[in-house]
Amino acid sequence: MHHQYTLTSFTPGEVEKITGLSTMMQRDWRRRGFLPSMAGHARFDPFALAEVFVMKLLADRGVGPVHSKEVADWCAIGILWHALKTV
């Protein structure tokens, strides 16, 4: 069985619609080092989108980005692994 995967990127506006994290907060988190800084226009790959999603969920529950960043990458791996398995 042959699978072909095409990686995509998401704009900050799309990330806001998917995760609920405002573009202003995304910019603030990039400046503070919680999200990777980007040269030019910001774009998020699926892994970064999953990280932002986890960080936003934890922020909604009172966990700040300092602490949520520590687990967001592991959670993002699980999210993407599950998404790829269910395709």
mmCIF file with all atom_site columns, C-alpha atoms in Angstrom:
data_model
loop_
_atom_site.group_PDB
_atom_site.id
_atom_site.type_symbol
_atom_site.label_atom_id
_atom_site.label_alt_id
_atom_site.label_comp_id
_atom_site.label_asym_id
_atom_site.label_entity_id
_atom_site.label_seq_id
_atom_site.pdbx_PDB_ins_code
_atom_site.Cartn_x
_atom_site.Cartn_y
_atom_site.Cartn_z
_atom_site.occupancy
_atom_site.B_iso_or_equiv
_atom_site.pdbx_formal_charge
_atom_site.auth_seq_id
_atom_site.auth_comp_id
_atom_site.auth_asym_id
_atom_site.auth_atom_id
_atom_site.pdbx_PDB_model_num
ATOM 1  C CA . MET A 1 1  ? 0.000  0.000  0.000  1.00 0.00 ? 1  MET A CA 1
ATOM 2  C CA . HIS A 1 2  ? 1.415  3.368  -1.013 1.00 0.00 ? 2  HIS A CA 1
ATOM 3  C CA . HIS A 1 3  ? 0.559  6.539  0.880  1.00 0.00 ? 3  HIS A CA 1
ATOM 4  C CA . GLN A 1 4  ? 1.500  10.000 -0.205 1.00 0.00 ? 4  GLN A CA 1
ATOM 5  C CA . TYR A 1 5  ? 1.478  12.738 2.406  1.00 0.00 ? 5  TYR A CA 1
ATOM 6  C CA . THR A 1 6  ? 1.579  16.412 1.602  1.00 0.00 ? 6  THR A CA 1
ATOM 7  C CA . LEU A 1 7  ? 2.636  18.708 4.405  1.00 0.00 ? 7  LEU A CA 1
ATOM 8  C CA . THR A 1 8  ? 0.844  21.985 4.584  1.00 0.00 ? 8  THR A CA 1
ATOM 9  C CA . SER A 1 9  ? 1.333  25.203 6.455  1.00 0.00 ? 9  SER A CA 1
ATOM 10 C CA . PHE A 1 10 ? -1.140 27.364 8.291  1.00 0.00 ? 10 PHE A CA 1
ATOM 11 C CA . THR A 1 11 ? -1.302 31.148 8.546  1.00 0.00 ? 11 THR A CA 1
ATOM 12 C CA . PRO A 1 12 ? -1.706 32.813 11.943 1.00 0.00 ? 12 PRO A CA 1
ATOM 13 C CA . GLY A 1 13 ? -5.350 33.519 11.067 1.00 0.00 ? 13 GLY A CA 1
ATOM 14 C CA . GLU A 1 14 ? -5.984 29.849 10.335 1.00 0.00 ? 14 GLU A CA 1
ATOM 15 C CA . VAL A 1 15 ? -4.227 28.880 13.565 1.00 0.00 ? 15 VAL A CA 1
ATOM 16 C CA . GLU A 1 16 ? -6.516 31.288 15.428 1.00 0.00 ? 16 GLU A CA 1
ATOM 17 C CA . LYS A 1 17 ? -9.623 29.710 13.865 1.00 0.00 ? 17 LYS A CA 1
ATOM 18 C CA . ILE A 1 18 ? -8.442 26.176 14.691 1.00 0.00 ? 18 ILE A CA 1
ATOM 19 C CA . THR A 1 19 ? -6.976 26.697 18.177 1.00 0.00 ? 19 THR A CA 1
ATOM 20 C CA . GLY A 1 20 ? -8.650 29.861 19.437 1.00 0.00 ? 20 GLY A CA 1
ATOM 21 C CA . LEU A 1 21 ? -5.283 31.508 20.187 1.00 0.00 ? 21 LEU A CA 1
ATOM 22 C CA . SER A 1 22 ? -5.458 35.067 18.882 1.00 0.00 ? 22 SER A CA 1
ATOM 23 C CA . THR A 1 23 ? -2.907 36.310 16.380 1.00 0.00 ? 23 THR A CA 1
ATOM 24 C CA . MET A 1 24 ? -1.814 38.934 18.901 1.00 0.00 ? 24 MET A CA 1
ATOM 25 C CA . MET A 1 25 ? -1.120 36.240 21.515 1.00 0.00 ? 25 MET A CA 1
ATOM 26 C CA . GLN A 1 26 ? 0.716  34.147 18.902 1.00 0.00 ? 26 GLN A CA 1
ATOM 27 C CA . ARG A 1 27 ? 2.931  37.149 18.172 1.00 0.00 ? 27 ARG A CA 1
ATOM 28 C CA . ASP A 1 28 ? 3.518  37.720 21.880 1.00 0.00 ? 28 ASP A CA 1
ATOM 29 C CA . TRP A 1 29 ? 4.435  34.063 22.461 1.00 0.00 ? 29 TRP A CA 1
ATOM 30 C CA . ARG A 1 30 ? 6.850  34.182 19.481 1.00 0.00 ? 30 ARG A CA 1
ATOM 31 C CA . ARG A 1 31 ? 8.522  37.303 20.866 1.00 0.00 ? 31 ARG A CA 1
ATOM 32 C CA . ARG A 1 32 ? 8.832  35.689 24.300 1.00 0.00 ? 32 ARG A CA 1
ATOM 33 C CA . GLY A 1 33 ? 10.317 32.503 22.806 1.00 0.00 ? 33 GLY A CA 1
ATOM 34 C CA . PHE A 1 34 ? 7.415  30.112 23.472 1.00 0.00 ? 34 PHE A CA 1
ATOM 35 C CA . LEU A 1 35 ? 6.788  29.681 19.749 1.00 0.00 ? 35 LEU A CA 1
ATOM 36 C CA . PRO A 1 36 ? 9.534  29.561 17.121 1.00 0.00 ? 36 PRO A CA 1
ATOM 37 C CA . SER A 1 37 ? 10.371 32.932 15.603 1.00 0.00 ? 37 SER A CA 1
ATOM 38 C CA . MET A 1 38 ? 9.951  33.081 11.859 1.00 0.00 ? 38 MET A CA 1
ATOM 39 C CA . ALA A 1 39 ? 11.625 35.171 9.215  1.00 0.00 ? 39 ALA A CA 1
ATOM 40 C CA . GLY A 1 40 ? 9.058  36.877 7.019  1.00 0.00 ? 40 GLY A CA 1
ATOM 41 C CA . HIS A 1 41 ? 5.431  35.845 7.195  1.00 0.00 ? 41 HIS A CA 1
ATOM 42 C CA . ALA A 1 42 ? 4.582  33.452 10.008 1.00 0.00 ? 42 ALA A CA 1
ATOM 43 C CA . ARG A 1 43 ? 3.573  29.955 8.941  1.00 0.00 ? 43 ARG A CA 1
ATOM 44 C CA . PHE A 1 44 ? 2.864  26.945 11.110 1.00 0.00 ? 44 PHE A CA 1
ATOM 45 C CA . ASP A 1 45 ? 3.416  23.350 10.034 1.00 0.00 ? 45 ASP A CA 1
ATOM 46 C CA . PRO A 1 46 ? 1.087  20.657 11.403 1.00 0.00 ? 46 PRO A CA 1
ATOM 47 C CA . PHE A 1 47 ? 3.468  19.899 14.288 1.00 0.00 ? 47 PHE A CA 1
ATOM 48 C CA . ALA A 1 48 ? 3.622  23.569 15.351 1.00 0.00 ? 48 ALA A CA 1
ATOM 49 C CA . LEU A 1 49 ? -0.166 23.794 15.006 1.00 0.00 ? 49 LEU A CA 1
ATOM 50 C CA . ALA A 1 50 ? -0.575 20.817 17.361 1.00 0.00 ? 50 ALA A CA 1
ATOM 51 C CA . GLU A 1 51 ? 1.845  22.435 19.839 1.00 0.00 ? 51 GLU A CA 1
ATOM 52 C CA . VAL A 1 52 ? -0.132 25.689 19.796 1.00 0.00 ? 52 VAL A CA 1
ATOM 53 C CA . PHE A 1 53 ? -3.351 23.706 20.249 1.00 0.00 ? 53 PHE A CA 1
ATOM 54 C CA . VAL A 1 54 ? -1.984 21.966 23.364 1.00 0.00 ? 54 VAL A CA 1
ATOM 55 C CA . MET A 1 55 ? -0.555 25.188 24.796 1.00 0.00 ? 55 MET A CA 1
ATOM 56 C CA . LYS A 1 56 ? -3.892 26.964 24.292 1.00 0.00 ? 56 LYS A CA 1
ATOM 57 C CA . LEU A 1 57 ? -5.817 24.131 25.953 1.00 0.00 ? 57 LEU A CA 1
ATOM 58 C CA . LEU A 1 58 ? -3.485 24.268 28.937 1.00 0.00 ? 58 LEU A CA 1
ATOM 59 C CA . ALA A 1 59 ? -3.619 28.083 29.036 1.00 0.00 ? 59 ALA A CA 1
ATOM 60 C CA . ASP A 1 60 ? -7.415 27.864 29.241 1.00 0.00 ? 60 ASP A CA 1
ATOM 61 C CA . ARG A 1 61 ? -6.926 25.718 32.337 1.00 0.00 ? 61 ARG A CA 1
ATOM 62 C CA . GLY A 1 62 ? -4.517 28.133 34.001 1.00 0.00 ? 62 GLY A CA 1
ATOM 63 C CA . VAL A 1 63 ? -1.188 26.628 32.919 1.00 0.00 ? 63 VAL A CA 1
ATOM 64 C CA . GLY A 1 64 ? 1.096  29.311 31.538 1.00 0.00 ? 64 GLY A CA 1
ATOM 65 C CA . PRO A 1 65 ? 3.245  28.949 28.427 1.00 0.00 ? 65 PRO A CA 1
ATOM 66 C CA . VAL A 1 66 ? 6.414  28.517 30.502 1.00 0.00 ? 66 VAL A CA 1
ATOM 67 C CA . HIS A 1 67 ? 5.124  25.191 31.789 1.00 0.00 ? 67 HIS A CA 1
ATOM 68 C CA . SER A 1 68 ? 2.917  24.133 28.877 1.00 0.00 ? 68 SER A CA 1
ATOM 69 C CA . LYS A 1 69 ? 5.827  24.458 26.433 1.00 0.00 ? 69 LYS A CA 1
ATOM 70 C CA . GLU A 1 70 ? 7.582  21.658 28.338 1.00 0.00 ? 70 GLU A CA 1
ATOM 71 C CA . VAL A 1 71 ? 4.898  19.103 27.422 1.00 0.00 ? 71 VAL A CA 1
ATOM 72 C CA . ALA A 1 72 ? 3.451  20.574 24.212 1.00 0.00 ? 72 ALA A CA 1
ATOM 73 C CA . ASP A 1 73 ? 6.020  18.926 21.930 1.00 0.00 ? 73 ASP A CA 1
ATOM 74 C CA . TRP A 1 74 ? 5.331  15.449 23.348 1.00 0.00 ? 74 TRP A CA 1
ATOM 75 C CA . CYS A 1 75 ? 1.586  15.984 23.063 1.00 0.00 ? 75 CYS A CA 1
ATOM 76 C CA . ALA A 1 76 ? 1.988  17.264 19.493 1.00 0.00 ? 76 ALA A CA 1
ATOM 77 C CA . ILE A 1 77 ? 3.850  14.079 18.551 1.00 0.00 ? 77 ILE A CA 1
ATOM 78 C CA . GLY A 1 78 ? 0.951  12.028 19.891 1.00 0.00 ? 78 GLY A CA 1
ATOM 79 C CA . ILE A 1 79 ? -1.643 14.143 18.122 1.00 0.00 ? 79 ILE A CA 1
ATOM 80 C CA . LEU A 1 80 ? 0.100  13.886 14.753 1.00 0.00 ? 80 LEU A CA 1
ATOM 81 C CA . TRP A 1 81 ? 0.841  10.177 15.191 1.00 0.00 ? 81 TRP A CA 1
ATOM 82 C CA . HIS A 1 82 ? -2.836 9.534  15.874 1.00 0.00 ? 82 HIS A CA 1
ATOM 83 C CA . ALA A 1 83 ? -3.905 11.703 12.936 1.00 0.00 ? 83 ALA A CA 1
ATOM 84 C CA . LEU A 1 84 ? -1.583 9.869  10.542 1.00 0.00 ? 84 LEU A CA 1
ATOM 85 C CA . LYS A 1 85 ? -2.734 6.463  11.802 1.00 0.00 ? 85 LYS A CA 1
ATOM 86 C CA . THR A 1 86 ? -6.397 7.276  11.245 1.00 0.00 ? 86 THR A CA 1
ATOM 87 C CA . VAL A 1 87 ? -6.009 8.475  7.654  1.00 0.00 ? 87 VAL A CA 1
#
